[in-house]
Coordinates of C-alpha atoms in Angstrom, one line a residue:
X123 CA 6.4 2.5 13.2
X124 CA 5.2 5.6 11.4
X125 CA 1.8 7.6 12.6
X126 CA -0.4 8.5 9.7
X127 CA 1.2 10.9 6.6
X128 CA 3.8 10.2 4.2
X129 CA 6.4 7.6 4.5
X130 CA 9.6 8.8 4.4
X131 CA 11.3 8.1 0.8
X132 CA 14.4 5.7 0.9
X133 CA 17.7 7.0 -0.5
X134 CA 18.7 6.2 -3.6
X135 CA 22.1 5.7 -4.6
X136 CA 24.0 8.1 -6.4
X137 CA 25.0 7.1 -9.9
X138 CA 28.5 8.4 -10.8
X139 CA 28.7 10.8 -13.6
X140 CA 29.6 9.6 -17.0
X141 CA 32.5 11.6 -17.1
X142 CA 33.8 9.5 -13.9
X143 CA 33.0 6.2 -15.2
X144 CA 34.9 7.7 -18.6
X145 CA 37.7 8.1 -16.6
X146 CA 37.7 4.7 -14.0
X147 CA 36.9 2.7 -17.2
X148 CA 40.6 4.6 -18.9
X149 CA 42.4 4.3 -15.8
X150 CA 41.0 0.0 -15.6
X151 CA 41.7 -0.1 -19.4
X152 CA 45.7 1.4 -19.4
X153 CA 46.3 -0.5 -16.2
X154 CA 45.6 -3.7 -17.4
X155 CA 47.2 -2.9 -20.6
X156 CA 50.5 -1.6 -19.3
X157 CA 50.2 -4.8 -16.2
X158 CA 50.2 -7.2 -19.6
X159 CA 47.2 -8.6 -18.0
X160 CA 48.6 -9.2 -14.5
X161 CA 46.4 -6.6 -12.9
X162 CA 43.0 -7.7 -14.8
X163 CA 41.7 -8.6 -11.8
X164 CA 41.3 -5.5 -10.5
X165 CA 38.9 -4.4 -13.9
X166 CA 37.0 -7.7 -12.9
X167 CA 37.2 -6.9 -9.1
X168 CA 35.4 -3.3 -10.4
X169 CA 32.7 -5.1 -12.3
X170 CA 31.6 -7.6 -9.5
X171 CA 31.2 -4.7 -7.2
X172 CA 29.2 -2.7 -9.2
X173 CA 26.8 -5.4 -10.2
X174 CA 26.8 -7.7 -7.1
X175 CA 26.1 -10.7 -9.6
X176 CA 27.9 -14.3 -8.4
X177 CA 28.6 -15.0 -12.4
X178 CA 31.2 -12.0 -12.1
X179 CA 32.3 -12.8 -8.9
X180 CA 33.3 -16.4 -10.6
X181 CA 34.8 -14.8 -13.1
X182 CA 36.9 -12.6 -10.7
X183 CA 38.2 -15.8 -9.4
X184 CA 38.8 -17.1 -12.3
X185 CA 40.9 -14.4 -14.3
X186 CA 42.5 -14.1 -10.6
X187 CA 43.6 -18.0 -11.3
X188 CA 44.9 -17.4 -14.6
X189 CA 47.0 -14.1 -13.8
X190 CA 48.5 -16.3 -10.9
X191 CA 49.2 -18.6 -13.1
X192 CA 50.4 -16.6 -16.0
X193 CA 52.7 -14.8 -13.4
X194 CA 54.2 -18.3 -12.5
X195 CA 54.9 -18.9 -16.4
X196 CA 56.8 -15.8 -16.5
X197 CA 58.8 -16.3 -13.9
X198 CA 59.8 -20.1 -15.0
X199 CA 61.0 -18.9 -18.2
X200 CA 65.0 -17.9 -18.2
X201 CA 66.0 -14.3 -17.9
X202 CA 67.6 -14.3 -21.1
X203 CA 64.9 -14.5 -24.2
X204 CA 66.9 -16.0 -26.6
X205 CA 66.9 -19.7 -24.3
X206 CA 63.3 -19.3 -24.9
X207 CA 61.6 -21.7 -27.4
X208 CA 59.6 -20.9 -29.5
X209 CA 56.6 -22.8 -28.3
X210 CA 57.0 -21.1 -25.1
X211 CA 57.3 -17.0 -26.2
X212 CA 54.2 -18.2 -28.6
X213 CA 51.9 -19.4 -25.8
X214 CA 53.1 -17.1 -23.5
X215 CA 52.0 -14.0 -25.7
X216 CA 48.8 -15.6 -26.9
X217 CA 47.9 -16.1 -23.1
X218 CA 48.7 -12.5 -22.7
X219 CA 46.3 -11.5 -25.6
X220 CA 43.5 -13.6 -24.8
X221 CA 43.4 -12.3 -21.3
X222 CA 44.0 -8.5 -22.0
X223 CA 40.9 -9.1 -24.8
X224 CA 38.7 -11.0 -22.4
X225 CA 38.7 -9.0 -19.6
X226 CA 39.1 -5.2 -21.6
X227 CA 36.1 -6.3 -23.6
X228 CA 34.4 -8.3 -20.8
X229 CA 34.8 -5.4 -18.4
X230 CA 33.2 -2.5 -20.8
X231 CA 30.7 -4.4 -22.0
X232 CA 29.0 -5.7 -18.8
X233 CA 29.7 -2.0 -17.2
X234 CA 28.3 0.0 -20.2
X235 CA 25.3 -2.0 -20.6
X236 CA 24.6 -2.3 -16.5
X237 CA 24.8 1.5 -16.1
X238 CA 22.5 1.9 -19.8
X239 CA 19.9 -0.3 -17.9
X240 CA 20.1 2.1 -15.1
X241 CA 19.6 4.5 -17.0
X242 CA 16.9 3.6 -18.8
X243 CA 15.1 3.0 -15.7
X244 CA 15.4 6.0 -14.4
X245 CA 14.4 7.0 -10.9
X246 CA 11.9 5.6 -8.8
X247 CA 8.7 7.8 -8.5
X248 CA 8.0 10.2 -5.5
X249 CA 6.4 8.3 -2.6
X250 CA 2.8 9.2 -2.3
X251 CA 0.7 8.7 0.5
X252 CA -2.3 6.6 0.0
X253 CA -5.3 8.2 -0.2
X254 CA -8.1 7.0 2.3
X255 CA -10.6 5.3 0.8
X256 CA -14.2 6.5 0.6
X257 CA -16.4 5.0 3.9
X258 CA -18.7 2.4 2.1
X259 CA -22.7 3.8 2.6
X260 CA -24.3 1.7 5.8
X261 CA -25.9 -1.1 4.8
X262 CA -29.3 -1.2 7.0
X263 CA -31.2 -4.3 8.2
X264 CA -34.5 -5.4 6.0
X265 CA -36.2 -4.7 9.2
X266 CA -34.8 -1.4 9.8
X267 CA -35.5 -0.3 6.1
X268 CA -39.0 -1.5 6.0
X269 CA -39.3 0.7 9.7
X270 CA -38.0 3.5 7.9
X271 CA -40.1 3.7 4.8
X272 CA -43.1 3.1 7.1
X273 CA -41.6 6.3 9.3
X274 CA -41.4 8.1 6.4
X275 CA -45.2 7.3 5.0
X276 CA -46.5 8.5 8.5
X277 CA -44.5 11.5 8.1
X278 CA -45.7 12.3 4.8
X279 CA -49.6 11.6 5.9
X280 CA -48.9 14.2 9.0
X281 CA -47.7 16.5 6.4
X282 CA -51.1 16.2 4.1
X283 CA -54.0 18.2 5.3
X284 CA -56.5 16.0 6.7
X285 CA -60.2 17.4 6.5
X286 CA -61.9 18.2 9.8
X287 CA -64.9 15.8 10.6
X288 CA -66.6 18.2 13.3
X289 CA -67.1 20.8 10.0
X290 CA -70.7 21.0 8.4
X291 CA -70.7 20.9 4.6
X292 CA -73.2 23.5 3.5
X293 CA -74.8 22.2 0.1
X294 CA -74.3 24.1 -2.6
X295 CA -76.9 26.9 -3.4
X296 CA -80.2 26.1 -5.3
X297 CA -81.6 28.2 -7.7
X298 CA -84.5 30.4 -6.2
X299 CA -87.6 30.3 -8.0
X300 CA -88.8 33.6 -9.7
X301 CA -90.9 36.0 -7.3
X302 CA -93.8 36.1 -7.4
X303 CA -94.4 39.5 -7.7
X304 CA -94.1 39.3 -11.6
X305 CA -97.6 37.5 -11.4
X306 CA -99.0 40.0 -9.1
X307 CA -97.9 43.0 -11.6
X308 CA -99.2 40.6 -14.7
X309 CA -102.2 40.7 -13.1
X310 CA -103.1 44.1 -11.4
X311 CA -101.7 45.6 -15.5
X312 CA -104.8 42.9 -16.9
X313 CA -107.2 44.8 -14.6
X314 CA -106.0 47.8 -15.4
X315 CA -106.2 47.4 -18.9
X316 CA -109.9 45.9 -18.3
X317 CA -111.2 48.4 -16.0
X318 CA -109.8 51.5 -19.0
X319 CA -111.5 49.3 -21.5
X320 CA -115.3 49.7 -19.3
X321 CA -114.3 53.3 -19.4
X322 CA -114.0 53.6 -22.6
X323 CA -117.0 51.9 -23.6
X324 CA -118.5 53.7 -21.1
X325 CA -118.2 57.3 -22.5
X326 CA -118.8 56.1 -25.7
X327 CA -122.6 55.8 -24.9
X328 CA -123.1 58.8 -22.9

């Protein structure tokens, strides 16, 4: 088991180079070639290695079978080719044909196309960790949320400045009515103006 962190990445395997599969694919190729087929196995044997799929391993045994039996031919044919027929030198190198063509062409063509695929693919992305996902927000009770909003209400009518019964409210000021020393002046000036008047008249007659 792993704590928490990365996993560690699995090893791929190496691919060979495509100068070595140049040359394995050669060396398969002349073998076979120079075996007269005999040794095809071994191309086959290659193929079913490198792609671990039971259709070559079949065919494996199969071009195994026929270089068995191909070997058997050649040795119960007599030593000296002129007692050969002609039916027999005529199947013998048509067998030898057919089974350097199948397997040489075979052989390249699953190989080529397997390591292309490969290829093509490329390699597997870096392992990332996952990231931890976000906590979902709490999901409260209807009960609790109604309790909070009222919580919050009280809070707010703390916060609002209440007015303070125990104050008196003065009434606004009323106008004052005009002094009455304006009538006082109004009418000590009439006398004034009366009593000058008997003067006048006054030293008139004298």
């Amino acid at each position: 088991m792993h704590g928490y962190g990365p996993m560690p990445q699995q090893q791929t395997t190496s691919r060979p180079s495509p100068a070595t599969l140049t040359t394995v694919r050669v060396i398969l190729v002349t073998v076979t070639v120079l075996s007269c087929g005999l040794l095809g196995w071994v191309a086959m044997l290659r193929l079913a290695i490198v792609t671990r799929r039971p259709r070559d391993w079949v065919l494996l045994v199969v071009v195994m079978v026929l270089n068995a039996a191909l070997f058997a031919f050649i040795v119960s044919t007599p030593d000296d080719p002129d007692d050969m027929s002609d039916a027999s030198v005529l199947l013998m190198l048509l067998w030898i044909v057919a089974l350097l063509a199948g397997v040489i062409t075979y052989y390249l063509y699953v190989e080529i196309r397997h390591y292309s695929s490969l290829r093509s693919l490329g390699s597997p992305p870096p392992y990332t960790a996952p990231a931890h996902p976000a906590p979902l927000p709490y999901q409260q009770h209807p009960a609790q949320q109604q309790q909070q909003q009222r919580h919050q209400q009280h809070q707010q009518q703390h916060q609002q400045p209440q007015p303070n019964p125990y104050t008196v409210q003065t009434p606004p000021p009323t106008p004052t009515p005009a002094p009455q020393r304006l009538d006082q002046v109004r009418a000590e000036l009439d006398e004034l103006s009366d009593y000058l008047r008997k003067e006048n008249r006054e030293g008139e007659g004298r």
